[in-house]
Amino acid sequence: MQPTSPKFLGAALSAMFAALLFSGVALAQTQDPAGQATPPAPQTTTQDPNAQPAPPQSAPPKAQDKKSQPGQDAPITSPDKVNPKNSKEDVEAIGNRGVGKGVNFYSLEKEIALGKGLAQEVERSSKLIDDPIITEYVNRVGQNLVRNSDAKVPFTIKVIDSDEVNAFALPGGFFYVNSGLILRAQEESELAGVMAHEIAHVAARHGTKQATKGDIVQLASIPAMIFIPYGWAGYAAYQGANFLIPMTFLKFSRDIEREADFLGLQYMYKAGYDPNSYVTFFERIQADEKRRPGTIGKAFSTHPPTPERIENTQKEIARILPARPEYIVTSSEFDSVKSRLRNVMFARKAIDNGPGKPTLRTRTEQTDKQKTQTQTDPSSDDDRPTLKRRTDNP
């Protein structure tokens, strides 16, 4: 058998390529954008000579396929009945689940002691809202969520006088809500959603689990320090090992936030709140970030409301939370407490900015102020013209 000549092989390949190209063009012409084949338009073979030509008809406007954005189709419809795969997905089993289990060097007693020490540092460097009506209301909302959670420690809930939209919970149940979060929420259920997320961190013991992981990494690095030879090469290898630790914690932190979202939704649902409010609040924060970039840097800096988190939250609502005939959305008490808090913060700012309060100025500001006083106060102007008596007059 004679080998195929290069010219013949090239001609064959060219013909095959042209055939494939022609078939692809023909296929594209006979398919709609969705990929479904459309039959060719029927051709008219007979025509009435007296018939008037039909006016050209404009094609009906094609519906634009809009890619659904997270939260655009809220509220998310919950199923009438769910079949949880495990106890972690069963909202009826909340309180009897091993949510906080796992490798942890800290007992609950040590965790509470650790959180108490951290709480003292927070309160030493922060200003708390001491209005009894505001603090009692926020504490009541939080304790209701705690009763409907997997938490095994008592909670101490306080309000920090801060404009930042945030809240955080320390190990052992020491929970702080910024006044900025209360003022930014439009409904009680939005406030409850953020608080439920933070309660989930404590219920799952995320703080001490992460600290345990750091302790394990430090213990594992001790043999490396012993066997690595001294010198610049050994030092560089040890520094390289340390460089990987923050990346591990960043990945772990994302997993932590995902689990806190998952559990927090269940807790607010169990307490009677509409879980869609959690999505609504995240969307508003995200919209603020688009209008004023840098907002998320202050609001939820540790766990920004990314589109992925919003989408995952919507999926969990539609998968594990059975529908209810009614939900708690807001209350008149929330509106009155919010108004009272706004007045408290306004009064505080008026006092802080009142006349006679000591202020700090830069050296430039002090110099400019001295120049202004010199120009406006004649008594302090040493270079002003003066009249002197002539000594040559008789």
Tab-separated table of C-alpha atoms in Angstrom:
chain	number	residue	atom	x	y	z
A	1	MET	CA	0.000	0.000	0.000
A	2	GLN	CA	1.413	3.340	-1.067
A	3	PRO	CA	1.696	6.007	1.636
A	4	THR	CA	-0.701	8.906	1.312
A	5	SER	CA	0.885	11.872	-0.408
A	6	PRO	CA	1.086	15.127	1.582
A	7	LYS	CA	-0.830	17.020	-1.120
A	8	PHE	CA	-3.693	14.548	-1.055
A	9	LEU	CA	-3.812	14.555	2.774
A	10	GLY	CA	-3.856	18.359	2.871
A	11	ALA	CA	-6.656	18.546	0.324
A	12	ALA	CA	-8.697	16.018	2.288
A	13	LEU	CA	-8.265	17.910	5.526
A	14	SER	CA	-9.263	21.170	3.825
A	15	ALA	CA	-12.403	19.577	2.427
A	16	MET	CA	-13.361	18.145	5.830
A	17	PHE	CA	-12.813	21.511	7.520
A	18	ALA	CA	-14.937	23.296	4.911
A	19	ALA	CA	-17.722	20.740	5.333
A	20	LEU	CA	-17.698	21.120	9.126
A	21	LEU	CA	-17.683	24.900	8.837
A	22	PHE	CA	-20.622	24.862	6.412
A	23	SER	CA	-22.608	22.467	8.615
A	24	GLY	CA	-21.929	24.627	11.665
A	25	VAL	CA	-23.185	27.737	9.883
A	26	ALA	CA	-26.283	25.919	8.690
A	27	LEU	CA	-26.949	24.594	12.193
A	28	ALA	CA	-26.591	28.061	13.672
A	29	GLN	CA	-29.114	29.388	11.190
A	30	THR	CA	-31.704	26.718	12.036
A	31	GLN	CA	-31.462	27.017	15.827
A	32	ASP	CA	-32.809	29.657	18.147
A	33	PRO	CA	-30.609	31.217	20.833
A	34	ALA	CA	-31.793	28.646	23.342
A	35	GLY	CA	-30.349	25.868	21.193
A	36	GLN	CA	-33.691	24.427	19.985
A	37	ALA	CA	-33.993	23.609	16.303
A	38	THR	CA	-36.572	25.740	14.510
A	39	PRO	CA	-38.371	24.412	11.449
A	40	PRO	CA	-37.871	26.360	8.221
A	41	ALA	CA	-40.550	28.873	7.335
A	42	PRO	CA	-43.190	27.339	5.011
A	43	GLN	CA	-43.109	28.632	1.430
A	44	THR	CA	-46.383	29.638	-0.303
A	45	THR	CA	-46.817	27.874	-3.657
A	46	THR	CA	-50.135	29.463	-4.727
A	47	GLN	CA	-51.261	33.049	-4.380
A	48	ASP	CA	-54.519	34.852	-5.127
A	49	PRO	CA	-53.793	37.479	-7.814
A	50	ASN	CA	-56.468	39.815	-6.393
A	51	ALA	CA	-55.174	39.589	-2.830
A	52	GLN	CA	-53.405	42.627	-1.474
A	53	PRO	CA	-49.916	42.024	-0.213
A	54	ALA	CA	-49.936	41.620	3.523
A	55	PRO	CA	-48.213	44.427	5.369
A	56	PRO	CA	-44.952	43.441	6.927
A	57	GLN	CA	-45.437	42.343	10.505
A	58	SER	CA	-42.859	43.191	13.037
A	59	ALA	CA	-41.571	40.276	15.023
A	60	PRO	CA	-42.941	40.129	18.537
A	61	PRO	CA	-40.492	41.463	21.089
A	62	LYS	CA	-38.385	38.648	22.357
A	63	ALA	CA	-38.292	38.254	26.088
A	64	GLN	CA	-34.888	39.107	27.358
A	65	ASP	CA	-33.238	36.385	29.326
A	66	LYS	CA	-32.177	38.167	32.449
A	67	LYS	CA	-29.769	36.350	34.637
A	68	SER	CA	-31.300	36.214	38.040
A	69	GLN	CA	-29.351	38.207	40.539
A	70	PRO	CA	-29.146	37.075	44.155
A	71	GLY	CA	-32.098	38.377	46.072
A	72	GLN	CA	-34.004	39.767	43.101
A	73	ASP	CA	-36.751	37.150	43.434
A	74	ALA	CA	-37.220	37.513	47.196
A	75	PRO	CA	-38.948	36.340	49.191
A	76	ILE	CA	-37.729	32.810	48.703
A	77	THR	CA	-40.536	30.258	48.841
A	78	SER	CA	-39.989	27.561	51.436
A	79	PRO	CA	-41.192	24.006	50.779
A	80	ASP	CA	-44.284	22.717	52.550
A	81	LYS	CA	-42.359	19.706	53.815
A	82	VAL	CA	-38.662	18.962	54.076
A	83	ASN	CA	-36.724	15.766	54.525
A	84	PRO	CA	-33.563	16.626	56.483
A	85	LYS	CA	-30.569	14.486	55.619
A	86	ASN	CA	-29.103	14.703	59.116
A	87	SER	CA	-29.716	16.312	62.479
A	88	LYS	CA	-27.792	19.438	61.469
A	89	GLU	CA	-30.479	20.171	58.858
A	90	ASP	CA	-33.380	19.342	61.180
A	91	VAL	CA	-34.680	22.565	62.707
A	92	GLU	CA	-36.916	20.581	65.043
A	93	ALA	CA	-33.835	19.034	66.648
A	94	ILE	CA	-32.250	22.383	67.563
A	95	GLY	CA	-30.880	22.223	71.084
A	96	ASN	CA	-30.288	18.465	70.976
A	97	ARG	CA	-27.599	18.422	68.299
A	98	GLY	CA	-23.843	18.130	68.636
A	99	VAL	CA	-23.162	21.356	66.754
A	100	GLY	CA	-20.207	22.383	68.926
A	101	LYS	CA	-18.439	19.032	68.838
A	102	GLY	CA	-14.990	18.627	67.354
A	103	VAL	CA	-11.329	18.953	68.279
A	104	ASN	CA	-11.152	21.605	70.969
A	105	PHE	CA	-8.528	22.139	73.659
A	106	TYR	CA	-10.891	24.394	75.631
A	107	SER	CA	-13.588	23.176	77.994
A	108	LEU	CA	-16.754	25.231	78.297
A	109	GLU	CA	-15.471	26.639	81.596
A	110	LYS	CA	-12.175	27.708	80.019
A	111	GLU	CA	-14.048	29.144	77.054
A	112	ILE	CA	-16.219	31.297	79.313
A	113	ALA	CA	-13.152	32.484	81.232
A	114	LEU	CA	-11.396	33.334	77.959
A	115	GLY	CA	-14.412	35.267	76.701
A	116	LYS	CA	-14.739	37.149	79.988
A	117	GLY	CA	-11.177	38.394	79.749
A	118	LEU	CA	-11.680	39.498	76.159
A	119	ALA	CA	-14.952	41.205	77.090
A	120	GLN	CA	-13.177	43.258	79.736
A	121	GLU	CA	-10.762	44.514	77.108
A	122	VAL	CA	-13.633	45.407	74.780
A	123	GLU	CA	-15.489	47.366	77.448
A	124	ARG	CA	-12.306	49.121	78.517
A	125	SER	CA	-11.813	50.506	75.019
A	126	SER	CA	-15.462	51.059	74.010
A	127	LYS	CA	-18.360	53.245	75.108
A	128	LEU	CA	-21.509	51.330	75.982
A	129	ILE	CA	-25.110	52.476	75.630
A	130	ASP	CA	-26.492	52.471	79.172
A	131	ASP	CA	-30.096	53.426	78.402
A	132	PRO	CA	-32.143	50.706	80.201
A	133	ILE	CA	-34.986	50.605	77.667
A	134	ILE	CA	-32.632	50.115	74.709
A	135	THR	CA	-30.401	47.562	76.389
A	136	GLU	CA	-33.347	45.582	77.778
A	137	TYR	CA	-34.986	45.354	74.362
A	138	VAL	CA	-31.816	44.228	72.545
A	139	ASN	CA	-31.084	41.719	75.301
A	140	ARG	CA	-34.624	40.331	75.071
A	141	VAL	CA	-34.393	39.836	71.311
A	142	GLY	CA	-31.022	38.125	71.698
A	143	GLN	CA	-32.065	35.858	74.571
A	144	ASN	CA	-35.080	34.687	72.571
A	145	LEU	CA	-32.716	33.642	69.791
A	146	VAL	CA	-30.381	31.953	72.283
A	147	ARG	CA	-33.266	29.854	73.647
A	148	ASN	CA	-33.913	28.652	70.103
A	149	SER	CA	-30.279	27.810	69.357
A	150	ASP	CA	-27.737	25.079	70.102
A	151	ALA	CA	-25.747	27.281	72.492
A	152	LYS	CA	-24.578	25.638	75.739
A	153	VAL	CA	-23.386	28.788	77.533
A	154	PRO	CA	-25.291	31.750	79.005
A	155	PHE	CA	-25.193	34.981	77.015
A	156	THR	CA	-24.375	38.522	78.119
A	157	ILE	CA	-25.597	40.995	75.503
A	158	LYS	CA	-24.646	44.685	75.479
A	159	VAL	CA	-24.886	47.613	73.050
A	160	ILE	CA	-21.793	49.537	71.965
A	161	ASP	CA	-22.046	53.207	71.053
A	162	SER	CA	-20.593	52.978	67.550
A	163	ASP	CA	-21.755	54.143	64.126
A	164	GLU	CA	-20.313	51.062	62.446
A	165	VAL	CA	-22.876	48.541	61.227
A	166	ASN	CA	-21.610	45.443	62.987
A	167	ALA	CA	-22.007	42.969	65.815
A	168	PHE	CA	-19.645	40.373	67.262
A	169	ALA	CA	-19.766	37.558	69.781
A	170	LEU	CA	-16.805	36.443	71.867
A	171	PRO	CA	-16.247	32.877	73.063
A	172	GLY	CA	-18.332	32.023	76.091
A	173	GLY	CA	-21.400	34.065	75.089
A	174	PHE	CA	-20.216	37.669	75.470
A	175	PHE	CA	-22.150	39.415	72.722
A	176	TYR	CA	-21.923	43.045	71.562
A	177	VAL	CA	-24.274	44.839	69.153
A	178	ASN	CA	-23.238	48.165	67.659
A	179	SER	CA	-25.799	50.954	67.761
A	180	GLY	CA	-25.110	51.522	64.062
A	181	LEU	CA	-26.524	48.073	63.292
A	182	ILE	CA	-29.776	48.824	65.128
A	183	LEU	CA	-30.193	52.135	63.296
A	184	ARG	CA	-29.393	50.602	59.895
A	185	ALA	CA	-31.909	47.757	60.266
A	186	GLN	CA	-35.363	48.611	58.988
A	187	GLU	CA	-37.174	45.740	60.713
A	188	GLU	CA	-36.738	43.712	63.864
A	189	SER	CA	-36.267	40.546	61.818
A	190	GLU	CA	-33.224	42.090	60.095
A	191	LEU	CA	-31.641	42.817	63.456
A	192	ALA	CA	-32.534	39.323	64.645
A	193	GLY	CA	-30.913	37.766	61.570
A	194	VAL	CA	-27.533	39.372	62.218
A	195	MET	CA	-27.738	38.518	65.920
A	196	ALA	CA	-28.635	34.895	65.097
A	197	HIS	CA	-25.538	34.674	62.912
A	198	GLU	CA	-23.307	35.766	65.792
A	199	ILE	CA	-25.053	33.418	68.225
A	200	ALA	CA	-24.292	30.605	65.784
A	201	HIS	CA	-20.566	31.372	66.111
A	202	VAL	CA	-20.784	30.784	69.856
A	203	ALA	CA	-23.063	27.741	69.571
A	204	ALA	CA	-20.628	26.042	67.180
A	205	ARG	CA	-17.682	27.154	69.371
A	206	HIS	CA	-15.901	28.614	66.367
A	207	GLY	CA	-13.609	30.863	68.399
A	208	THR	CA	-12.007	28.161	70.544
A	209	LYS	CA	-11.943	25.675	67.666
A	210	GLN	CA	-9.947	28.141	65.606
A	211	ALA	CA	-7.676	28.827	68.589
A	212	THR	CA	-7.191	25.062	68.954
A	213	LYS	CA	-6.199	24.794	65.337
A	214	GLY	CA	-3.630	27.533	65.875
A	215	ASP	CA	-2.276	25.706	68.922
A	216	ILE	CA	-1.941	22.498	66.905
A	217	VAL	CA	-0.006	24.284	64.173
A	218	GLN	CA	2.331	25.804	66.753
A	219	LEU	CA	2.895	22.429	68.406
A	220	ALA	CA	3.554	20.819	65.032
A	221	SER	CA	6.178	23.463	64.245
A	222	ILE	CA	8.295	22.634	67.330
A	223	PRO	CA	9.870	19.462	65.854
A	224	ALA	CA	10.593	21.393	62.667
A	225	MET	CA	12.452	24.029	64.683
A	226	ILE	CA	14.482	21.293	66.392
A	227	PHE	CA	15.525	19.384	63.283
A	228	ILE	CA	15.950	22.299	60.884
A	229	PRO	CA	19.657	23.194	60.775
A	230	TYR	CA	20.619	26.607	62.037
A	231	GLY	CA	21.582	29.301	59.594
A	232	TRP	CA	19.829	31.420	57.001
A	233	ALA	CA	18.522	28.388	55.115
A	234	GLY	CA	16.848	26.976	58.233
A	235	TYR	CA	15.430	30.366	59.182
A	236	ALA	CA	13.975	30.844	55.698
A	237	ALA	CA	12.346	27.389	55.818
A	238	TYR	CA	10.753	28.163	59.196
A	239	GLN	CA	9.494	31.526	57.949
A	240	GLY	CA	8.056	29.770	54.906
A	241	ALA	CA	6.179	27.352	57.166
A	242	ASN	CA	4.731	30.265	59.141
A	243	PHE	CA	3.643	31.979	55.931
A	244	LEU	CA	1.215	29.141	55.193
A	245	ILE	CA	-0.588	29.509	58.532
A	246	PRO	CA	-2.568	32.686	57.723
A	247	MET	CA	-3.773	31.201	54.419
A	248	THR	CA	-5.075	28.158	56.289
A	249	PHE	CA	-6.942	30.375	58.731
A	250	LEU	CA	-8.446	32.447	55.903
A	251	LYS	CA	-9.886	29.347	54.281
A	252	PHE	CA	-11.120	28.132	57.640
A	253	SER	CA	-12.724	31.494	58.308
A	254	ARG	CA	-14.760	31.265	55.118
A	255	ASP	CA	-15.987	27.840	56.179
A	256	ILE	CA	-16.859	29.242	59.583
A	257	GLU	CA	-18.928	32.047	58.094
A	258	ARG	CA	-20.744	29.587	55.836
A	259	GLU	CA	-21.680	27.427	58.808
A	260	ALA	CA	-22.734	30.460	60.864
A	261	ASP	CA	-25.039	31.541	58.022
A	262	PHE	CA	-26.482	28.035	57.876
A	263	LEU	CA	-27.134	27.795	61.618
A	264	GLY	CA	-28.192	31.425	62.048
A	265	LEU	CA	-30.980	30.994	59.504
A	266	GLN	CA	-32.302	28.051	61.488
A	267	TYR	CA	-32.166	29.931	64.781
A	268	MET	CA	-34.070	32.975	63.536
A	269	TYR	CA	-36.607	30.684	61.827
A	270	LYS	CA	-37.035	28.680	65.033
A	271	ALA	CA	-37.602	31.925	66.959
A	272	GLY	CA	-40.401	32.832	64.529
A	273	TYR	CA	-38.649	35.406	62.333
A	274	ASP	CA	-38.812	35.567	58.548
A	275	PRO	CA	-35.463	34.191	57.276
A	276	ASN	CA	-35.769	36.258	54.088
A	277	SER	CA	-35.012	39.347	56.175
A	278	TYR	CA	-31.426	38.124	56.512
A	279	VAL	CA	-31.091	38.230	52.724
A	280	THR	CA	-32.816	41.611	52.507
A	281	PHE	CA	-30.403	43.187	54.974
A	282	PHE	CA	-27.379	41.753	53.175
A	283	GLU	CA	-28.656	43.129	49.882
A	284	ARG	CA	-29.014	46.604	51.365
A	285	ILE	CA	-25.460	46.524	52.693
A	286	GLN	CA	-24.251	45.360	49.294
A	287	ALA	CA	-26.156	48.199	47.576
A	288	ASP	CA	-24.526	50.686	49.959
A	289	GLU	CA	-21.140	49.320	48.937
A	290	LYS	CA	-21.938	49.952	45.264
A	291	ARG	CA	-23.062	53.536	45.963
A	292	ARG	CA	-20.290	54.296	48.431
A	293	PRO	CA	-17.312	51.966	47.952
A	294	GLY	CA	-15.679	51.102	51.240
A	295	THR	CA	-18.912	50.625	53.194
A	296	ILE	CA	-18.393	46.887	53.547
A	297	GLY	CA	-14.888	47.618	54.761
A	298	LYS	CA	-16.516	48.988	57.903
A	299	ALA	CA	-19.777	47.068	57.936
A	300	PHE	CA	-19.221	43.354	58.409
A	301	SER	CA	-15.518	43.720	57.735
A	302	THR	CA	-14.896	40.216	59.076
A	303	HIS	CA	-17.663	38.620	56.996
A	304	PRO	CA	-18.738	40.782	54.049
A	305	PRO	CA	-22.084	39.937	52.428
A	306	THR	CA	-20.765	38.643	49.110
A	307	PRO	CA	-23.124	37.555	46.300
A	308	GLU	CA	-22.063	33.959	46.932
A	309	ARG	CA	-23.192	34.130	50.554
A	310	ILE	CA	-26.510	35.689	49.562
A	311	GLU	CA	-27.120	33.001	46.950
A	312	ASN	CA	-26.194	30.190	49.353
A	313	THR	CA	-28.533	31.640	51.964
A	314	GLN	CA	-31.402	31.655	49.484
A	315	LYS	CA	-30.740	28.025	48.587
A	316	GLU	CA	-30.771	26.972	52.235
A	317	ILE	CA	-34.085	28.759	52.864
A	318	ALA	CA	-35.668	26.886	49.961
A	319	ARG	CA	-34.158	23.565	50.994
A	320	ILE	CA	-34.294	23.064	54.769
A	321	LEU	CA	-36.864	25.530	56.182
A	322	PRO	CA	-40.487	24.375	55.861
A	323	ALA	CA	-43.072	27.045	55.067
A	324	ARG	CA	-44.992	28.694	57.903
A	325	PRO	CA	-48.326	30.511	57.765
A	326	GLU	CA	-46.849	33.639	59.344
A	327	TYR	CA	-43.551	35.122	60.516
A	328	ILE	CA	-42.411	37.891	62.820
A	329	VAL	CA	-41.215	40.773	60.670
A	330	THR	CA	-41.137	43.813	62.929
A	331	SER	CA	-42.863	45.426	65.893
A	332	SER	CA	-43.823	48.868	67.100
A	333	GLU	CA	-41.394	48.399	69.985
A	334	PHE	CA	-38.521	48.087	67.513
A	335	ASP	CA	-39.479	51.411	65.934
A	336	SER	CA	-39.747	53.165	69.304
A	337	VAL	CA	-36.412	51.750	70.528
A	338	LYS	CA	-34.746	52.761	67.279
A	339	SER	CA	-36.105	56.301	67.620
A	340	ARG	CA	-34.974	56.446	71.246
A	341	LEU	CA	-31.497	55.244	70.311
A	342	ARG	CA	-31.260	57.904	67.610
A	343	ASN	CA	-32.106	60.604	70.157
A	344	VAL	CA	-29.571	59.222	72.643
A	345	MET	CA	-26.784	59.254	70.075
A	346	PHE	CA	-27.749	62.724	68.833
A	347	ALA	CA	-27.641	64.092	72.389
A	348	ARG	CA	-24.277	62.463	72.976
A	349	LYS	CA	-22.798	63.987	69.820
A	350	ALA	CA	-24.193	67.405	70.752
A	351	ILE	CA	-22.480	67.216	74.138
A	352	ASP	CA	-19.209	65.981	72.645
A	353	ASN	CA	-19.177	68.811	70.103
A	354	GLY	CA	-20.408	71.492	72.488
A	355	PRO	CA	-18.537	74.764	73.134
A	356	GLY	CA	-15.849	74.761	75.750
A	357	LYS	CA	-14.919	71.110	75.158
A	358	PRO	CA	-11.159	70.505	74.897
A	359	THR	CA	-10.071	69.630	71.379
A	360	LEU	CA	-6.833	68.493	69.827
A	361	ARG	CA	-5.286	70.592	67.079
A	362	THR	CA	-2.315	70.050	64.886
A	363	ARG	CA	0.659	72.382	65.038
A	364	THR	CA	-0.387	73.963	61.734
A	365	GLU	CA	-3.859	74.730	63.070
A	366	GLN	CA	-2.371	76.322	66.199
A	367	THR	CA	-0.066	78.503	64.079
A	368	ASP	CA	-2.945	79.630	61.862
A	369	LYS	CA	-5.042	80.449	64.911
A	370	GLN	CA	-2.243	82.598	66.397
A	371	LYS	CA	-1.931	84.506	63.126
A	372	THR	CA	-5.675	85.131	63.053
A	373	GLN	CA	-5.677	86.421	66.622
A	374	THR	CA	-2.716	88.691	65.853
A	375	GLN	CA	-4.498	90.217	62.882
A	376	THR	CA	-7.812	90.777	64.674
A	377	ASP	CA	-6.528	91.915	68.063
A	378	PRO	CA	-4.858	95.374	67.834
A	379	SER	CA	-3.385	95.094	71.287
A	380	SER	CA	-1.309	92.127	70.237
A	381	ASP	CA	0.124	93.762	67.099
A	382	ASP	CA	3.612	95.009	67.908
A	383	ASP	CA	4.233	96.293	64.362
A	384	ARG	CA	1.311	98.741	64.209
A	385	PRO	CA	2.197	102.375	63.420
A	386	THR	CA	2.672	104.672	66.421
A	387	LEU	CA	3.056	108.421	66.923
A	388	LYS	CA	6.339	109.549	68.460
A	389	ARG	CA	7.259	113.004	69.728
A	390	ARG	CA	9.982	114.770	67.773
A	391	THR	CA	12.978	115.627	69.882
A	392	ASP	CA	14.213	118.460	67.597
A	393	ASN	CA	11.199	120.736	68.359
A	394	PRO	CA	11.999	123.683	70.728
